[in-house]
Amino acid sequence: MNKFLFVYFIFSIFFYPVSLSGQQDSNHETIYSAVNGTIVGHNTGHYNNRPLYINNTNSFVLTGDQPIARLAKDQFLHGTFTAGVQRNGKTKWLQNCIQIHSFYSPGNMKWEVSDNDFPGLKISLEIVPMASTTGLAVCAVAEGVVKGDSLIWAFGGAKWFKNQNLSWKMDVMGQPELLTWGFVPVDCKDNLVKIEGQRYLVSLMDSTIQKSYFTVAGSCNVNSKTYVGDASEWNSGNKLNQSKVKDLPILNGKISLETGNPVYWAFEAFNANETVDFAGIENPENVFAEGKKRTDSFKNRMKINTPDPYLNAIAQASVAAVDGTWYPPVFVHGAMQWNNRFPGWRTIFGGTMYGWHDRVKAQAKFYTGSQVKTSDKTEAKADPVSLLTEQHPESRFYGVGRIQHDQKFYNMQSQFFDQIVEEYRWTNDPELISFFREALELHLIWVRDCFDPDGDGVYESYINTWPSDSQWYNGGGSAEETSYAFRGHLAARDMARNAGDDEAEKYHNMMLEKIKKGFFEKLWIQEKGHSGSYREQGGHERLHTDPWLYSIFLPINAGLTSPLQAIESVYYSEWALQN
């Protein structure tokens, strides 16, 4: 995926669902805005649309524009935190208050809440993931407190979603109904709550064998009156902490408010086979500070100041998103949905752009380490099992140069090598070159044999781009793979030159000339100023003249086109490409 489209993809995630044109949202009073690098919402009513990623794993804190937070990992929802206010016997949870401002900055979430029933009182609530383990930390600060005001809070609703990956299940991009999913009392079924002073334990029990699936340990830095209530009394004010029936047990508490005096909580999750240890959360204030230090590092990693506040905000937010896809030793495809390992696709560019060169190098080493070095698979062969639409397991496609990890029948490695070439261009790292040069040479032999068997310098594209699950040119030459091959040979030529390898340098220069000649003779439409989509392999060898976005930007990115031709190509996207 091109680095420019990478930025667009990140933009679409963080401002979904939102109008950027200034009009009002049809369902809500206001839209989002961007202020000083922060995405700001006002009374949007949206839950669960701001995930906070934890510690480069598939654990996350699911927050949103509404002030509640869910802690999740693997198949387990470890619990939900929420807070509210109480004055003169009247109680209201913050998510039900009349004025809610939400503030998302890279990796953390904050709300400022007020309500007409509590004149002058404003609650600031902030959530950060724990810095190095599965957990969350909370800070609440009140302004305008009058005597007798209290902060109420609750944590519970631990639940097992058997055989489900919650990164997928709890992504509003795929499940927009989650935007209305607030706290659900019935989620507290089979929960077990224990209170030991200002230490708390919330477990999800297997009722058949009386054994826990996991336990969450919690603590608070102030003297909180703490109770085990029944969640069925969730909206019944004082009845929650006074409830007798415990079919739906929930941890809840009550704290006397003081203006400007912060309250901190920390909650850490432990698997069933782990010993619960409070050492990491004994001081919730320190836990919060360490979590905030980590998220502040995202904001400090990239500095941006453009006339467009939306671009400024989303660019900084994208740092947290890219970090959220790093599951050592690779960047996964997505931080929520598609948090799967693939060699290429859309994330490695982010590691390079944001300076995580050690991570990019680790991914490069991991995947090139699985490259086929010797094989007797030398001939192309279609697979009748898939009606000849895929390559047979004995095909050249699976022979020398093929990366074996994590790509199945795809060609994800053309994008992988293209993105590692980008890393090479940024760093010229000798350690990277020491193993990448050989791997790139093998890859270029692989793409030549598989995608340009007739040697005309124009390469077939075979499911080699992020949105190309159904794309195939039936052997015809295309702009995408041709561009990947050209940029690969450019890098291999330069590495050979720097190593004093005259023979290799000469070979790559010859290949570059062949590819450029093939591109402009077979794909470039001179009178239109852009590449075609592909040229048919046989028959009349017709050129399909309507390109898609990848046919436009990849030749530019590879350096195949001149500056004028690049401008002509991009202009096509303005007047002809469907938007």
XYZ file of C-alpha atoms in Angstrom:
579
model
C 0.000 0.000 0.000
C 1.355 3.405 -0.937
C 2.310 5.663 1.966
C -0.163 8.330 0.837
C -3.056 5.868 0.914
C -1.788 4.701 4.292
C -2.463 8.203 5.656
C -5.918 8.221 4.029
C -6.768 4.869 5.613
C -5.791 6.122 9.080
C -7.841 9.294 8.489
C -10.951 7.230 7.707
C -10.607 5.218 10.917
C -10.311 8.056 13.365
C -13.016 10.314 11.952
C -15.603 7.554 11.450
C -18.488 8.197 11.626
C -18.190 11.937 11.073
C -18.903 14.669 8.565
C -15.860 16.814 7.814
C -17.711 19.327 5.678
C -19.117 21.480 8.430
C -22.719 20.285 8.211
C -24.512 18.923 11.217
C -24.700 15.159 11.663
C -28.254 14.120 10.789
C -28.663 12.291 14.115
C -26.839 14.609 16.502
C -26.478 18.265 17.375
C -22.837 18.611 16.429
C -19.970 17.109 14.496
C -16.352 16.495 15.443
C -13.721 19.153 15.416
C -9.939 19.123 15.705
C -8.248 21.350 18.277
C -4.491 21.400 18.976
C -3.997 17.873 17.684
C -7.017 16.474 19.562
C -10.223 15.065 18.044
C -13.111 16.708 19.907
C -16.738 15.626 20.012
C -19.772 17.212 21.675
C -22.870 15.203 22.558
C -22.374 12.746 19.700
C -23.925 9.876 21.677
C -21.391 7.421 20.254
C -20.040 4.585 22.366
C -17.027 2.364 21.639
C -15.556 4.288 18.696
C -12.168 5.111 20.284
C -10.126 1.958 21.029
C -6.915 2.456 23.014
C -4.332 -0.206 22.197
C -2.312 -1.841 24.967
C 1.326 -2.864 24.976
C 1.584 -4.116 21.365
C -0.796 -7.002 21.941
C -4.424 -7.691 21.039
C -5.560 -6.229 24.362
C -7.282 -2.859 24.263
C -9.409 -0.404 26.217
C -12.594 0.234 24.269
C -13.664 3.821 24.877
C -15.801 6.194 22.868
C -17.365 9.618 22.853
C -19.555 8.466 25.742
C -17.646 8.149 29.043
C -17.372 4.444 29.730
C -14.370 2.158 29.176
C -14.148 -1.578 28.518
C -11.024 -3.660 29.086
C -10.688 -6.548 26.626
C -8.216 -9.133 25.339
C -8.536 -12.282 23.220
C -12.014 -13.713 23.929
C -12.496 -11.931 27.235
C -14.235 -8.712 28.171
C -12.529 -8.145 31.516
C -15.015 -5.516 32.629
C -16.436 -2.044 32.129
C -15.637 1.088 34.131
C -18.101 3.914 34.490
C -18.594 6.849 36.837
C -21.349 9.224 37.864
C -22.278 12.003 40.275
C -24.615 12.300 43.227
C -26.015 15.450 44.870
C -28.852 15.772 47.349
C -29.927 12.191 46.756
C -30.049 12.552 42.954
C -27.734 10.266 40.988
C -26.747 10.275 37.310
C -24.133 8.296 35.410
C -21.817 10.480 33.359
C -22.876 8.899 30.055
C -26.426 10.055 30.779
C -25.497 13.670 31.473
C -26.665 16.476 29.222
C -23.276 17.955 28.261
C -20.484 15.583 27.233
C -17.323 16.790 25.532
C -14.969 14.029 24.365
C -11.269 14.467 23.616
C -9.234 11.817 21.795
C -5.503 12.379 21.541
C -3.019 9.683 20.530
C -3.768 6.633 22.673
C -5.829 8.205 25.462
C -9.381 9.425 26.018
C -10.767 12.255 28.125
C -14.253 13.607 28.795
C -15.580 16.777 30.399
C -19.121 16.311 31.691
C -21.735 18.568 33.259
C -25.481 18.484 33.767
C -28.279 20.937 34.609
C -29.221 18.789 37.621
C -25.835 19.604 39.187
C -25.303 23.349 38.594
C -21.655 24.434 38.570
C -20.254 20.899 38.797
C -17.933 19.652 36.055
C -16.284 16.247 36.047
C -13.142 15.564 34.035
C -12.518 11.844 33.446
C -9.444 10.489 31.656
C -8.511 6.923 30.679
C -5.107 5.560 29.644
C -3.977 1.993 29.000
C -1.420 0.640 31.441
C 2.084 1.078 30.062
C 3.280 -2.512 29.981
C 0.462 -4.953 30.736
C -3.235 -5.577 30.164
C -4.943 -2.944 32.262
C -6.261 0.580 32.423
C -5.827 3.600 34.674
C -8.388 6.294 35.383
C -8.181 9.847 36.679
C -11.223 11.891 37.743
C -11.111 15.574 38.750
C -14.083 17.704 39.815
C -14.648 21.454 39.660
C -17.482 23.447 41.205
C -18.067 20.982 44.053
C -20.611 21.861 46.736
C -20.746 20.235 50.134
C -22.152 16.726 49.995
C -21.316 16.063 46.334
C -20.164 12.518 45.677
C -18.562 10.636 42.826
C -20.011 7.185 42.241
C -18.226 4.562 40.167
C -18.563 0.939 39.111
C -16.535 -1.811 37.505
C -18.025 -5.090 36.292
C -19.636 -6.933 33.444
C -16.819 -9.450 32.929
C -17.783 -11.784 30.119
C -16.471 -14.595 27.915
C -17.129 -14.476 24.164
C -16.266 -18.070 23.355
C -14.120 -18.603 20.223
C -14.369 -14.934 19.208
C -11.608 -12.429 18.641
C -12.833 -9.293 20.406
C -10.585 -7.076 18.288
C -12.927 -8.022 15.430
C -16.157 -8.266 17.369
C -15.767 -4.860 19.029
C -14.725 -2.787 16.016
C -17.412 -0.253 15.102
C -16.080 -0.131 11.533
C -17.541 -3.603 11.051
C -20.269 -3.519 13.704
C -21.797 -0.012 13.746
C -24.463 -1.205 16.190
C -21.747 -0.977 18.858
C -22.082 2.810 18.684
C -25.154 2.462 20.923
C -23.811 -0.265 23.250
C -23.681 1.232 26.718
C -23.468 -0.648 30.000
C -25.606 -3.819 30.056
C -26.402 -5.144 33.578
C -26.896 -8.750 32.436
C -23.206 -8.866 31.480
C -22.510 -9.187 35.219
C -23.880 -12.740 35.303
C -21.378 -15.233 36.784
C -19.167 -12.400 38.057
C -17.564 -12.734 41.487
C -16.587 -9.575 43.382
C -14.340 -9.392 46.448
C -13.350 -6.271 48.393
C -10.276 -5.988 50.601
C -10.062 -2.368 51.782
C -9.114 -0.284 48.752
C -8.235 -3.438 46.814
C -10.795 -5.157 44.636
C -11.093 -8.428 42.739
C -13.569 -9.050 39.908
C -13.586 -12.550 38.405
C -15.582 -14.335 35.749
C -16.530 -17.762 37.053
C -17.176 -21.036 35.299
C -20.324 -21.955 37.221
C -19.988 -25.654 36.399
C -16.624 -26.145 38.153
C -16.434 -22.975 40.290
C -13.187 -21.872 38.677
C -12.412 -18.446 37.289
C -11.603 -17.738 33.651
C -9.708 -14.610 34.707
C -9.508 -12.058 37.497
C -9.166 -8.288 37.397
C -7.419 -6.638 40.324
C -8.320 -3.020 41.079
C -7.271 -0.289 43.471
C -8.114 3.339 44.283
C -5.890 6.048 45.741
C -8.542 7.572 48.037
C -10.840 6.208 50.696
C -13.782 4.971 48.676
C -16.827 3.443 50.303
C -17.041 0.280 48.266
C -19.854 -2.226 47.815
C -20.923 -5.330 45.987
C -24.218 -4.343 44.417
C -26.619 -6.002 42.032
C -26.457 -4.585 38.519
C -30.223 -4.910 38.142
C -30.362 -1.773 40.340
C -28.011 0.011 37.955
C -30.189 3.092 37.484
C -31.754 3.168 40.929
C -29.465 5.618 42.700
C -28.598 4.543 46.231
C -30.281 1.178 45.704
C -27.231 -0.040 43.767
C -24.939 -0.114 46.779
C -27.756 -1.175 49.087
C -29.070 -3.996 46.901
C -29.376 -7.378 48.570
C -29.793 -9.789 45.671
C -26.485 -10.605 44.001
C -27.522 -12.449 40.841
C -25.657 -9.797 38.832
C -22.835 -8.736 41.183
C -20.996 -5.529 40.381
C -18.229 -3.638 42.170
C -19.261 -0.068 42.932
C -18.170 2.756 45.175
C -18.833 6.246 46.455
C -16.258 9.011 47.046
C -16.732 12.427 48.660
C -15.711 15.013 46.076
C -13.285 17.860 46.645
C -12.616 20.531 44.023
C -9.332 19.910 42.207
C -8.448 16.785 44.181
C -7.838 13.976 41.639
C -9.049 10.422 42.183
C -7.134 7.565 40.558
C -8.024 3.928 39.870
C -6.025 1.145 38.280
C -7.323 -2.204 37.013
C -5.067 -5.040 35.845
C -6.185 -8.347 34.289
C -4.751 -11.746 35.189
C -5.375 -15.019 33.362
C -6.719 -18.036 35.237
C -3.244 -19.593 35.455
C -1.613 -16.408 36.772
C -1.219 -15.401 40.410
C -3.024 -12.145 41.101
C -0.456 -9.563 42.174
C -1.372 -6.066 43.355
C 2.244 -4.854 43.167
C 1.745 -3.266 39.752
C -1.289 -1.220 40.818
C -0.521 -0.371 44.457
C -0.124 3.265 43.482
C -2.840 4.091 40.895
C -1.494 7.626 40.484
C 1.879 6.270 39.331
C 0.161 3.737 37.079
C -1.766 6.554 35.422
C 1.381 8.681 35.070
C 3.272 5.827 33.397
C 0.382 5.170 31.019
C 0.164 8.875 30.172
C 3.908 9.011 29.591
C 3.543 6.251 26.997
C 0.691 7.968 25.141
C 2.477 11.324 25.300
C 5.394 9.656 23.512
C 3.105 9.129 20.516
C 2.353 12.828 20.310
C 6.028 13.666 20.680
C 7.104 11.178 18.009
C 5.766 13.306 15.188
C 5.486 17.078 14.966
C 3.102 18.586 12.433
C 1.781 22.088 11.889
C -0.306 22.652 8.766
C -3.202 25.028 8.042
C -5.554 22.018 8.267
C -6.376 21.149 11.914
C -7.994 17.866 10.878
C -4.814 16.727 9.150
C -2.755 17.764 12.174
C -4.968 15.788 14.547
C -5.247 12.665 12.443
C -1.548 12.574 11.631
C -0.705 12.534 15.331
C -3.431 9.992 16.071
C -2.039 7.717 13.366
C 1.131 7.222 15.415
C -0.898 5.434 18.091
C -2.691 3.427 15.401
C 0.562 2.245 13.826
C 1.944 1.339 17.251
C -1.285 -0.584 17.876
C -0.534 -2.830 14.886
C 2.938 -3.811 16.121
C 2.760 -7.372 17.456
C 6.457 -8.314 17.615
C 8.078 -9.308 15.336
C 5.637 -7.934 12.712
C 3.076 -5.244 12.009
C -0.334 -6.889 11.728
C -2.880 -5.892 9.099
C -5.133 -3.918 11.468
C -5.259 -2.891 15.108
C -8.871 -4.050 15.568
C -10.398 -5.952 12.646
C -7.823 -7.881 10.636
C -5.266 -7.959 13.447
C -3.644 -10.773 11.469
C -0.065 -11.233 10.338
C 0.614 -10.669 6.632
C 3.975 -9.902 4.976
C 2.752 -6.834 3.089
C -0.411 -4.819 2.947
C -0.737 -1.542 4.741
C 1.335 -1.003 7.852
C 5.116 -1.191 7.320
C 5.301 2.296 5.795
C 4.024 3.665 9.112
C 6.913 2.055 10.988
C 9.385 3.701 8.630
C 7.733 7.125 8.640
C 7.498 7.252 12.435
C 11.039 6.107 13.078
C 10.440 2.576 14.369
C 13.276 1.313 12.189
C 14.143 -1.492 14.598
C 10.609 -2.839 14.180
C 10.685 -2.645 10.388
C 14.042 -4.402 10.347
C 12.683 -7.127 12.648
C 9.776 -7.730 10.267
C 12.120 -7.764 7.284
C 14.319 -10.370 8.977
C 11.338 -12.490 10.044
C 9.789 -12.796 6.591
C 12.962 -13.018 4.498
C 14.018 -15.803 6.843
C 11.152 -17.920 5.472
C 12.049 -17.347 1.820
C 12.410 -20.485 -0.336
C 16.083 -20.866 -1.338
C 15.932 -24.135 -3.297
C 13.006 -25.831 -5.032
C 12.155 -28.159 -7.890
C 8.991 -26.147 -8.639
C 9.896 -24.507 -11.935
C 6.750 -24.489 -14.091
C 3.549 -22.472 -13.780
C 0.567 -24.665 -13.033
C -3.044 -23.677 -12.337
C -5.024 -25.470 -9.652
C -8.164 -27.296 -10.881
C -9.485 -27.381 -7.316
C -10.141 -23.629 -7.552
C -11.281 -23.801 -11.201
C -7.825 -22.743 -12.434
C -8.076 -19.329 -10.732
C -5.162 -19.966 -8.346
C -1.745 -21.506 -8.657
C -1.274 -25.202 -7.926
C 0.765 -26.133 -4.814
C 3.448 -27.511 -7.187
C 3.570 -24.324 -9.278
C 6.656 -22.112 -9.754
C 4.645 -19.605 -7.719
C 5.622 -21.564 -4.598
C 9.238 -22.062 -5.642
C 12.507 -20.161 -5.182
C 12.042 -16.651 -3.816
C 8.602 -17.243 -2.320
C 8.003 -16.110 1.281
C 6.331 -18.999 3.051
C 4.960 -17.262 6.163
C 1.485 -15.733 6.347
C 0.436 -15.192 2.734
C -1.211 -18.458 1.560
C -2.294 -18.035 -2.093
C -1.706 -14.264 -2.208
C 1.267 -12.376 -3.542
C 1.671 -10.131 -0.530
C 5.428 -10.115 -0.833
C 5.610 -7.618 -3.699
C 4.218 -4.999 -1.334
C 6.412 -6.313 1.475
C 9.597 -5.872 -0.554
C 8.408 -2.496 -1.849
C 7.954 -1.262 1.718
C 11.316 -2.614 2.879
C 12.866 -0.849 -0.125
C 11.337 2.326 1.345
C 13.042 1.541 4.663
C 16.336 1.044 2.815
C 15.918 4.433 1.115
C 15.304 6.122 4.474
C 18.124 4.519 6.457
C 20.731 2.830 4.196
C 21.193 0.586 7.239
C 24.153 -1.799 6.701
C 22.577 -4.434 8.941
C 19.359 -4.345 6.899
C 21.292 -4.518 3.620
C 23.342 -7.473 4.877
C 20.360 -9.807 4.635
C 17.846 -7.846 2.549
C 19.924 -7.560 -0.614
C 20.072 -11.317 -1.147
C 16.362 -11.667 -0.340
C 15.460 -8.899 -2.807
C 17.500 -10.572 -5.555
C 15.602 -13.830 -5.005
C 12.289 -11.970 -4.987
C 13.068 -10.260 -8.303
C 13.842 -13.632 -9.881
C 10.540 -14.917 -8.466
C 8.446 -12.072 -9.919
C 10.248 -12.327 -13.265
C 9.548 -16.050 -13.573
C 5.989 -15.886 -12.240
C 4.670 -12.647 -13.716
C 6.773 -11.885 -16.818
C 7.439 -15.273 -18.386
C 7.466 -13.783 -21.924
C 10.195 -11.309 -20.926
C 8.575 -8.154 -22.322
C 9.191 -6.178 -19.122
C 5.498 -5.881 -18.280
C 4.389 -7.914 -15.269
C 1.071 -9.495 -14.378
C -0.609 -8.464 -11.115
C -1.843 -11.407 -9.086
C -3.746 -10.424 -5.891
C -0.856 -8.133 -4.938
C -2.536 -5.042 -3.464
C -4.588 -4.463 -0.334
C -8.038 -4.107 -2.031
C -7.373 -6.814 -4.640
C -8.987 -9.939 -3.190
C -10.800 -10.542 -6.495
C -8.288 -8.933 -8.848
C -6.561 -10.993 -11.534
C -5.518 -10.096 -15.088
C -5.435 -13.626 -16.552
C -1.748 -13.279 -17.414
C -2.006 -9.759 -18.812
C 0.649 -7.149 -18.070
C -0.355 -4.473 -15.542
C 0.906 -1.260 -14.005
C 0.977 -2.496 -10.393
C 3.430 -5.413 -10.497
C 5.457 -3.644 -13.193
C 5.919 -0.721 -10.807
C 6.886 -2.966 -7.896
C 9.450 -4.733 -10.106
C 10.915 -1.449 -11.359
C 11.406 -0.014 -7.868
C 12.840 -3.325 -6.680
C 15.433 -3.360 -9.465
C 16.322 0.270 -8.736
C 17.121 -0.613 -5.127
C 18.955 -3.799 -6.091
C 20.996 -1.802 -8.665
C 21.991 0.763 -6.052
C 22.931 -1.872 -3.471
C 25.034 -3.658 -6.096
C 26.759 -0.409 -7.069
C 27.534 0.433 -3.448
C 28.938 -3.080 -2.954
C 31.155 -2.782 -6.047
C 29.293 -5.628 -7.764
C 29.624 -4.489 -11.394
C 27.998 -7.576 -12.886
C 24.866 -7.255 -10.738
C 24.680 -3.516 -11.374
C 24.824 -4.119 -15.129
C 22.080 -6.756 -14.915
C 19.717 -4.512 -12.967
C 20.304 -1.583 -15.336
C 19.348 -3.874 -18.212
C 16.172 -4.931 -16.387
C 15.272 -1.309 -15.619
C 15.554 -0.393 -19.306
C 13.428 -3.397 -20.299
C 10.707 -2.590 -17.752
C 10.565 1.091 -18.661
C 10.410 0.265 -22.371
C 7.636 -2.289 -21.784
C 5.634 0.082 -19.585
C 5.581 2.929 -22.107
C 5.100 0.756 -25.172
C 2.402 -1.509 -23.776
C 0.630 0.364 -20.948
C 1.143 4.136 -21.249
C -1.539 6.042 -23.204
C 0.303 9.030 -24.642
C -2.766 10.954 -25.815
C -4.432 10.583 -22.403
C -1.430 11.003 -20.146
C -1.882 7.971 -17.914
C -1.366 4.229 -17.731
C -3.986 1.758 -18.809
C -5.219 -0.927 -16.470
C -3.656 -3.929 -18.233
C -2.906 -5.421 -21.637
C -4.389 -8.793 -22.476
C -1.920 -11.651 -22.666
C -3.252 -13.301 -25.815
C -5.679 -12.800 -28.678
C -5.814 -9.194 -29.832
C -3.697 -8.087 -26.832
C -6.073 -5.210 -26.232
C -5.170 -2.504 -23.736
C -7.867 -1.912 -21.106
C -7.676 1.859 -20.840
C -9.581 2.558 -17.606
C -7.127 2.332 -14.697
C -7.889 2.212 -11.005
C -6.114 4.207 -8.315
C -3.216 1.762 -7.940
C -2.503 1.939 -11.678
C -2.142 5.703 -11.234
C -0.018 6.180 -8.147
C 2.283 3.138 -8.227
C 4.137 4.126 -11.446
C 4.638 7.560 -9.906
C 5.838 6.121 -6.611
C 8.232 3.754 -8.406
C 9.825 6.537 -10.460
C 8.644 5.184 -13.811
C 7.036 8.477 -14.849
C 8.539 11.917 -15.355
C 7.300 14.811 -13.189
C 5.014 15.966 -16.038
C 3.643 12.456 -16.565
C 3.017 12.187 -12.838
C 0.912 15.358 -12.941
C -0.999 14.066 -15.973
C -1.670 10.753 -14.206
C -2.923 12.319 -11.009
C -5.225 14.595 -13.027
C -7.014 11.460 -14.262
C -8.137 10.769 -10.696
C -9.862 14.179 -10.621
C -11.958 13.955 -13.787
C -12.423 10.265 -14.540
C -11.965 8.060 -11.500
C -15.179 7.179 -9.698
C -15.308 8.744 -6.234
